[in-house]
Structure formats: structure tokens, C-alpha cells
PDB file of C-alpha atoms and ligand atoms in Angstrom:
ATOM      1  CA  MET A1354       0.009  -0.049   0.054  1.00  0.00           C
ATOM      2  CA  ASP A1355       1.405   3.454  -1.002  1.00  0.00           C
ATOM      3  CA  LEU A1356       0.971   5.281   2.321  1.00  0.00           C
ATOM      4  CA  LYS A1357       2.678   8.535   0.947  1.00  0.00           C
ATOM      5  CA  ARG A1358       0.206   8.751  -1.824  1.00  0.00           C
ATOM      6  CA  ILE A1359      -2.857   8.234   0.331  1.00  0.00           C
ATOM      7  CA  GLU A1360      -1.441  10.924   2.677  1.00  0.00           C
ATOM      8  CA  LYS A1361      -1.090  13.298  -0.274  1.00  0.00           C
ATOM      9  CA  SER A1362      -4.523  12.521  -1.556  1.00  0.00           C
ATOM     10  CA  PHE A1363      -6.204  12.935   1.799  1.00  0.00           C
ATOM     11  CA  PHE A1364      -4.386  16.246   2.232  1.00  0.00           C
ATOM     12  CA  GLU A1365      -6.064  17.199  -1.081  1.00  0.00           C
ATOM     13  CA  ILE A1366      -9.590  16.129   0.040  1.00  0.00           C
ATOM     14  CA  LEU A1367      -9.262  18.427   3.189  1.00  0.00           C
ATOM     15  CA  ASN A1368      -8.087  21.191   1.076  1.00  0.00           C
ATOM     16  CA  ALA A1369     -10.962  20.667  -1.442  1.00  0.00           C
ATOM     17  CA  MET A1370     -13.441  20.628   1.429  1.00  0.00           C
ATOM     18  CA  GLY A1371     -12.195  24.160   2.195  1.00  0.00           C
ATOM     19  CA  GLU A1372     -10.667  23.129   5.550  1.00  0.00           C
ATOM     20  CA  ASP A1373      -7.639  24.899   7.093  1.00  0.00           C
ATOM     21  CA  VAL A1374      -5.179  22.136   6.616  1.00  0.00           C
ATOM     22  CA  LYS A1375      -2.658  24.139   8.687  1.00  0.00           C
ATOM     23  CA  ARG A1376      -4.655  24.053  11.841  1.00  0.00           C
ATOM     24  CA  GLU A1377      -3.176  21.832  14.620  1.00  0.00           C
ATOM     25  CA  GLY A1378      -5.911  19.141  14.698  1.00  0.00           C
ATOM     26  CA  LEU A1379      -5.557  18.473  11.084  1.00  0.00           C
ATOM     27  CA  LEU A1380      -1.697  18.777  10.628  1.00  0.00           C
ATOM     28  CA  ASP A1381      -1.065  15.023  10.996  1.00  0.00           C
ATOM     29  CA  THR A1382      -4.490  13.701   9.791  1.00  0.00           C
ATOM     30  CA  PRO A1383      -3.450  12.774   6.357  1.00  0.00           C
ATOM     31  CA  LYS A1384      -0.663  10.654   7.897  1.00  0.00           C
ATOM     32  CA  ARG A1385      -2.967   9.151  10.448  1.00  0.00           C
ATOM     33  CA  VAL A1386      -5.628   8.331   7.838  1.00  0.00           C
ATOM     34  CA  ALA A1387      -3.054   6.713   5.545  1.00  0.00           C
ATOM     35  CA  ARG A1388      -1.824   4.416   8.595  1.00  0.00           C
ATOM     36  CA  MET A1389      -5.402   3.718   9.374  1.00  0.00           C
ATOM     37  CA  TYR A1390      -6.226   2.574   5.833  1.00  0.00           C
ATOM     38  CA  GLU A1391      -3.363   0.203   6.087  1.00  0.00           C
ATOM     39  CA  GLU A1392      -4.859  -1.165   9.262  1.00  0.00           C
ATOM     40  CA  LEU A1393      -8.552  -1.319   7.881  1.00  0.00           C
ATOM     41  CA  PHE A1394      -7.515  -2.837   4.441  1.00  0.00           C
ATOM     42  CA  TRP A1395      -4.734  -5.427   5.382  1.00  0.00           C
ATOM     43  CA  GLY A1396      -6.926  -8.117   4.028  1.00  0.00           C
ATOM     44  CA  LEU A1397      -6.257  -6.947   0.451  1.00  0.00           C
ATOM     45  CA  ASN A1398      -2.844  -8.539   0.532  1.00  0.00           C
ATOM     46  CA  VAL A1399      -4.036 -11.960   2.135  1.00  0.00           C
ATOM     47  CA  ASP A1400      -5.412 -14.906   0.246  1.00  0.00           C
ATOM     48  CA  PRO A1401      -8.354 -15.965   2.645  1.00  0.00           C
ATOM     49  CA  LYS A1402      -7.706 -19.637   1.454  1.00  0.00           C
ATOM     50  CA  SER A1403      -4.263 -19.448   3.087  1.00  0.00           C
ATOM     51  CA  VAL A1404      -5.810 -19.011   6.550  1.00  0.00           C
ATOM     52  CA  LEU A1405      -7.845 -22.210   6.246  1.00  0.00           C
ATOM     53  CA  SER A1406      -4.867 -24.429   5.533  1.00  0.00           C
ATOM     54  CA  ALA A1407      -4.774 -26.181   8.855  1.00  0.00           C
ATOM     55  CA  ILE A1408      -7.178 -29.112   8.329  1.00  0.00           C
ATOM     56  CA  PHE A1409      -7.595 -31.932  10.814  1.00  0.00           C
ATOM     57  CA  ASN A1410      -9.136 -35.380  10.447  1.00  0.00           C
ATOM     58  CA  GLU A1411     -11.566 -35.930  13.170  1.00  0.00           C
ATOM     59  CA  ASN A1412     -14.351 -38.441  13.354  1.00  0.00           C
ATOM     60  CA  HIS A1413     -17.126 -35.791  13.151  1.00  0.00           C
ATOM     61  CA  ASP A1414     -19.543 -35.484  10.317  1.00  0.00           C
ATOM     62  CA  GLU A1415     -22.276 -33.557  12.018  1.00  0.00           C
ATOM     63  CA  ILE A1416     -22.969 -29.815  11.798  1.00  0.00           C
ATOM     64  CA  VAL A1417     -20.434 -27.481  13.253  1.00  0.00           C
ATOM     65  CA  ILE A1418     -21.732 -23.905  13.958  1.00  0.00           C
ATOM     66  CA  VAL A1419     -19.744 -20.804  15.015  1.00  0.00           C
ATOM     67  CA  LYS A1420     -22.068 -18.007  15.965  1.00  0.00           C
ATOM     68  CA  ASP A1421     -21.663 -14.294  16.527  1.00  0.00           C
ATOM     69  CA  ILE A1422     -18.269 -13.778  15.053  1.00  0.00           C
ATOM     70  CA  PRO A1423     -17.926  -9.926  15.243  1.00  0.00           C
ATOM     71  CA  LEU A1424     -17.062  -8.094  12.082  1.00  0.00           C
ATOM     72  CA  TYR A1425     -16.238  -4.642  11.042  1.00  0.00           C
ATOM     73  CA  SER A1426     -15.904  -3.783   7.438  1.00  0.00           C
ATOM     74  CA  MET A1427     -15.948  -0.807   5.034  1.00  0.00           C
ATOM     75  CA  CYS A1428     -18.672  -0.279   2.446  1.00  0.00           C
ATOM     76  CA  GLU A1429     -16.904   0.171  -0.839  1.00  0.00           C
ATOM     77  CA  HIS A1430     -19.755   2.489  -2.215  1.00  0.00           C
ATOM     78  CA  HIS A1431     -19.388   5.151   0.460  1.00  0.00           C
ATOM     79  CA  PHE A1432     -16.322   4.302   2.401  1.00  0.00           C
ATOM     80  CA  LEU A1433     -18.283   4.227   5.634  1.00  0.00           C
ATOM     81  CA  PRO A1434     -18.044   1.313   8.079  1.00  0.00           C
ATOM     82  CA  PHE A1435     -20.675  -1.469   8.391  1.00  0.00           C
ATOM     83  CA  HIS A1436     -20.474  -3.794  11.417  1.00  0.00           C
ATOM     84  CA  GLY A1437     -22.229  -6.714  12.831  1.00  0.00           C
ATOM     85  CA  ALA A1438     -21.825 -10.444  13.121  1.00  0.00           C
ATOM     86  CA  ALA A1439     -21.125 -13.576  10.939  1.00  0.00           C
ATOM     87  CA  HIS A1440     -22.473 -16.932  11.675  1.00  0.00           C
ATOM     88  CA  ILE A1441     -21.002 -20.034   9.935  1.00  0.00           C
ATOM     89  CA  ALA A1442     -22.309 -23.592   9.772  1.00  0.00           C
ATOM     90  CA  TYR A1443     -20.844 -26.460   7.883  1.00  0.00           C
ATOM     91  CA  ILE A1444     -21.166 -30.230   7.712  1.00  0.00           C
ATOM     92  CA  PRO A1445     -17.541 -31.803   7.412  1.00  0.00           C
ATOM     93  CA  LYS A1446     -16.976 -34.420   4.710  1.00  0.00           C
ATOM     94  CA  ASN A1447     -14.739 -37.423   5.617  1.00  0.00           C
ATOM     95  CA  GLY A1448     -13.997 -35.821   8.943  1.00  0.00           C
ATOM     96  CA  ARG A1449     -12.197 -32.859   7.487  1.00  0.00           C
ATOM     97  CA  ILE A1450     -12.633 -29.981   9.947  1.00  0.00           C
ATOM     98  CA  THR A1451     -10.623 -26.916  10.545  1.00  0.00           C
ATOM     99  CA  GLY A1452      -9.913 -24.960  13.763  1.00  0.00           C
ATOM    100  CA  ILE A1453     -12.864 -22.888  14.803  1.00  0.00           C
ATOM    101  CA  SER A1454     -10.731 -19.799  14.947  1.00  0.00           C
ATOM    102  CA  LYS A1455      -9.710 -20.246  11.316  1.00  0.00           C
ATOM    103  CA  LEU A1456     -13.403 -19.724  10.246  1.00  0.00           C
ATOM    104  CA  ALA A1457     -13.287 -16.331  12.031  1.00  0.00           C
ATOM    105  CA  ARG A1458      -9.987 -15.593  10.416  1.00  0.00           C
ATOM    106  CA  VAL A1459     -11.494 -15.968   6.912  1.00  0.00           C
ATOM    107  CA  VAL A1460     -14.040 -13.411   7.846  1.00  0.00           C
ATOM    108  CA  ASP A1461     -11.380 -11.177   9.199  1.00  0.00           C
ATOM    109  CA  VAL A1462      -9.329 -11.294   6.071  1.00  0.00           C
ATOM    110  CA  LEU A1463     -12.352 -10.686   3.730  1.00  0.00           C
ATOM    111  CA  SER A1464     -13.927  -7.935   5.885  1.00  0.00           C
ATOM    112  CA  HIS A1465     -10.465  -5.979   5.880  1.00  0.00           C
ATOM    113  CA  ARG A1466     -11.097  -4.925   2.263  1.00  0.00           C
ATOM    114  CA  PRO A1467     -13.399  -2.345   0.639  1.00  0.00           C
ATOM    115  CA  GLN A1468     -16.469  -4.673   0.622  1.00  0.00           C
ATOM    116  CA  LEU A1469     -20.314  -5.163   0.024  1.00  0.00           C
ATOM    117  CA  GLN A1470     -22.093  -7.192   2.508  1.00  0.00           C
ATOM    118  CA  GLU A1471     -23.466  -9.636  -0.250  1.00  0.00           C
ATOM    119  CA  ARG A1472     -20.048 -10.267  -1.524  1.00  0.00           C
ATOM    120  CA  LEU A1473     -18.495 -10.736   1.964  1.00  0.00           C
ATOM    121  CA  THR A1474     -21.067 -13.347   2.603  1.00  0.00           C
ATOM    122  CA  SER A1475     -20.585 -15.315  -0.587  1.00  0.00           C
ATOM    123  CA  GLN A1476     -16.749 -14.961  -0.546  1.00  0.00           C
ATOM    124  CA  THR A1477     -16.639 -16.438   2.864  1.00  0.00           C
ATOM    125  CA  ALA A1478     -19.001 -19.256   1.934  1.00  0.00           C
ATOM    126  CA  ASP A1479     -16.951 -20.024  -1.255  1.00  0.00           C
ATOM    127  CA  THR A1480     -13.636 -19.941   0.476  1.00  0.00           C
ATOM    128  CA  ILE A1481     -14.801 -22.438   3.069  1.00  0.00           C
ATOM    129  CA  PHE A1482     -16.419 -24.637   0.386  1.00  0.00           C
ATOM    130  CA  GLU A1483     -13.465 -24.722  -1.779  1.00  0.00           C
ATOM    131  CA  VAL A1484     -10.734 -25.367   0.787  1.00  0.00           C
ATOM    132  CA  LEU A1485     -12.499 -27.432   3.273  1.00  0.00           C
ATOM    133  CA  ASP A1486     -14.628 -29.298   0.659  1.00  0.00           C
ATOM    134  CA  PRO A1487     -17.334 -29.974   3.199  1.00  0.00           C
ATOM    135  CA  MET A1488     -20.862 -31.513   2.604  1.00  0.00           C
ATOM    136  CA  GLY A1489     -22.311 -28.079   2.883  1.00  0.00           C
ATOM    137  CA  VAL A1490     -21.883 -24.609   4.317  1.00  0.00           C
ATOM    138  CA  ILE A1491     -24.121 -21.712   5.368  1.00  0.00           C
ATOM    139  CA  VAL A1492     -22.792 -18.208   6.068  1.00  0.00           C
ATOM    140  CA  ILE A1493     -25.207 -15.544   7.442  1.00  0.00           C
ATOM    141  CA  ILE A1494     -24.093 -11.997   8.067  1.00  0.00           C
ATOM    142  CA  GLU A1495     -26.087  -9.346   9.932  1.00  0.00           C
ATOM    143  CA  ALA A1496     -24.830  -5.950   9.797  1.00  0.00           C
ATOM    144  CA  GLU A1497     -25.746  -2.324  10.375  1.00  0.00           C
ATOM    145  CA  HIS A1498     -24.423   0.075   7.668  1.00  0.00           C
ATOM    146  CA  MET A1499     -23.278   3.620   8.567  1.00  0.00           C
ATOM    147  CA  CYS A1500     -24.152   4.788   5.106  1.00  0.00           C
ATOM    148  CA  MET A1501     -27.792   4.105   5.950  1.00  0.00           C
ATOM    149  CA  THR A1502     -27.495   5.380   9.467  1.00  0.00           C
ATOM    150  CA  MET A1503     -25.627   8.608   9.137  1.00  0.00           C
ATOM    151  CA  ARG A1504     -26.681   9.784   5.671  1.00  0.00           C
ATOM    152  CA  GLY A1505     -28.983   8.699   2.908  1.00  0.00           C
ATOM    153  CA  ILE A1506     -32.238   7.323   4.169  1.00  0.00           C
ATOM    154  CA  ASN A1507     -31.000   7.872   7.828  1.00  0.00           C
ATOM    155  CA  LYS A1508     -32.351   4.717   9.288  1.00  0.00           C
ATOM    156  CA  PRO A1509     -30.421   3.961  12.390  1.00  0.00           C
ATOM    157  CA  GLY A1510     -30.852   0.305  13.791  1.00  0.00           C
ATOM    158  CA  SER A1511     -31.897  -1.186  10.481  1.00  0.00           C
ATOM    159  CA  ILE A1512     -30.021  -4.496   9.973  1.00  0.00           C
ATOM    160  CA  THR A1513     -29.186  -6.027   6.617  1.00  0.00           C
ATOM    161  CA  VAL A1514     -29.232  -9.825   6.689  1.00  0.00           C
ATOM    162  CA  THR A1515     -27.451 -11.809   3.891  1.00  0.00           C
ATOM    163  CA  SER A1516     -26.940 -15.508   3.502  1.00  0.00           C
ATOM    164  CA  ALA A1517     -24.901 -17.717   1.213  1.00  0.00           C
ATOM    165  CA  ILE A1518     -25.785 -21.506   1.085  1.00  0.00           C
ATOM    166  CA  ARG A1519     -23.567 -24.028  -0.564  1.00  0.00           C
ATOM    167  CA  GLY A1520     -23.592 -27.742  -1.197  1.00  0.00           C
ATOM    168  CA  ILE A1521     -26.015 -30.167   0.548  1.00  0.00           C
ATOM    169  CA  PHE A1522     -27.970 -27.236   2.278  1.00  0.00           C
ATOM    170  CA  GLU A1523     -29.162 -25.998  -1.137  1.00  0.00           C
ATOM    171  CA  GLU A1524     -31.405 -29.106  -1.620  1.00  0.00           C
ATOM    172  CA  ASP A1525     -31.754 -30.471   1.837  1.00  0.00           C
ATOM    173  CA  ALA A1526     -34.455 -28.386   3.343  1.00  0.00           C
ATOM    174  CA  PRO A1527     -34.553 -30.091   6.968  1.00  0.00           C
ATOM    175  CA  ALA A1528     -30.747 -29.767   7.305  1.00  0.00           C
ATOM    176  CA  ARG A1529     -30.966 -26.109   6.361  1.00  0.00           C
ATOM    177  CA  ALA A1530     -33.919 -25.522   8.789  1.00  0.00           C
ATOM    178  CA  GLU A1531     -31.949 -27.270  11.631  1.00  0.00           C
ATOM    179  CA  VAL A1532     -29.084 -24.837  11.110  1.00  0.00           C
ATOM    180  CA  LEU A1533     -31.273 -21.767  11.048  1.00  0.00           C
ATOM    181  CA  ASN A1534     -32.985 -22.937  14.175  1.00  0.00           C
ATOM    182  CA  LEU A1535     -29.673 -23.488  15.975  1.00  0.00           C
ATOM    183  CA  LEU A1536     -28.654 -19.995  14.831  1.00  0.00           C
ATOM    184  CA  ARG A1537     -31.761 -18.386  16.116  1.00  0.00           C
ATOM    185  CA  ARG A1538     -31.014 -19.631  19.799  1.00  0.00           C
TER     186      ARG A1538
HETATM  187 ZN1  LIG B1467     -22.714   2.182   1.546  1.00  0.00          ZN
END
């Protein structure tokens, strides 16, 4: 990431807004914003598949659910945050499981990019489905978008829910219902 260039560009944005870029509070702001972008968007340089590499063999072919994985991301349309939680469920195939923290790590990598909630949801599901090759996977994300809260239609508290369903859950309605029921608790 070219921090110097981000710094220069943000300095220009402040100027274009008619701000006094020389006042004390703003002097180091372009530098701070550049470093913050590096922190917020580190996921751009990480392959989410690489964080799922640790795969164990365990005699468990039942549903695994990880609920309430906190997530913070940036809406690529407005460059404002959206935040909420991700829920992941999968059924291992031939006992292939991964560390539970690795699932959260996939969400971490993908959310630290300019994102859309819909894409974050499907990319998370696709990454798990490809690398772990499970029977099926469901990813649900619930999030509040600052671009809907602070501006635009100004609807604080409205939650956007997205889901991505892969594999056996696509056809198997009872299995899908079981997961959704477990997630509701
Ligand atoms: Zn937005």
C-alpha cells in the first residue's frame, strides 16, 4: 500500500473541502488516515484460502456452527463502516475439519477490504466450500451500515441480513432448517 500517496490525496480532500489544513488538529490527519487505511484494509494482501490451511481429520460428520463472529468492514460504495456479526455452519466431509478460529479468520481477511455485505457473505462461503470441501456450508451475516444510518435514508438500527448457502444445504431443506433453528437460539 502506497501510504505517501494516500497521505497526499487525503491532504487534497481536506483542501478541497475548504478546511484549514494548517490548523493543529488536522496537521497530522493525512498521515493518520494513511496508516489507518493500512490497518483497515490489510486483507487486500492476504489470500483467505491460506488461513484455512490447517485441516484436521476428526471423526465428526455432524454440523459445526460458529455464531456471533464480530465483524467490522468498510462499504466500498461510500467508504463508511458497516459492522455486525457473521454466523458460519458447515457439515464436514470425511472428517475434514478446521480450527474454529480459522473460520473467524476467513471473515477477518475478507472484511478488511473495501466490501459489500453480499460479496463478503458469498466469498466467505466460497472460500470454506473450496478449501475444506465440506458437505455443505451456510454463512449468514447481519450488519448495520453507517451509510444508511448517518446519511442517505437515515435509518439507524436497520439491520441487513445476507446469506450464502452451498452444497447439501441447497437441496436439503430439513438440514437447512436445523441450522437456521440453531442459529436463532
Ligand atoms: Zn454504503
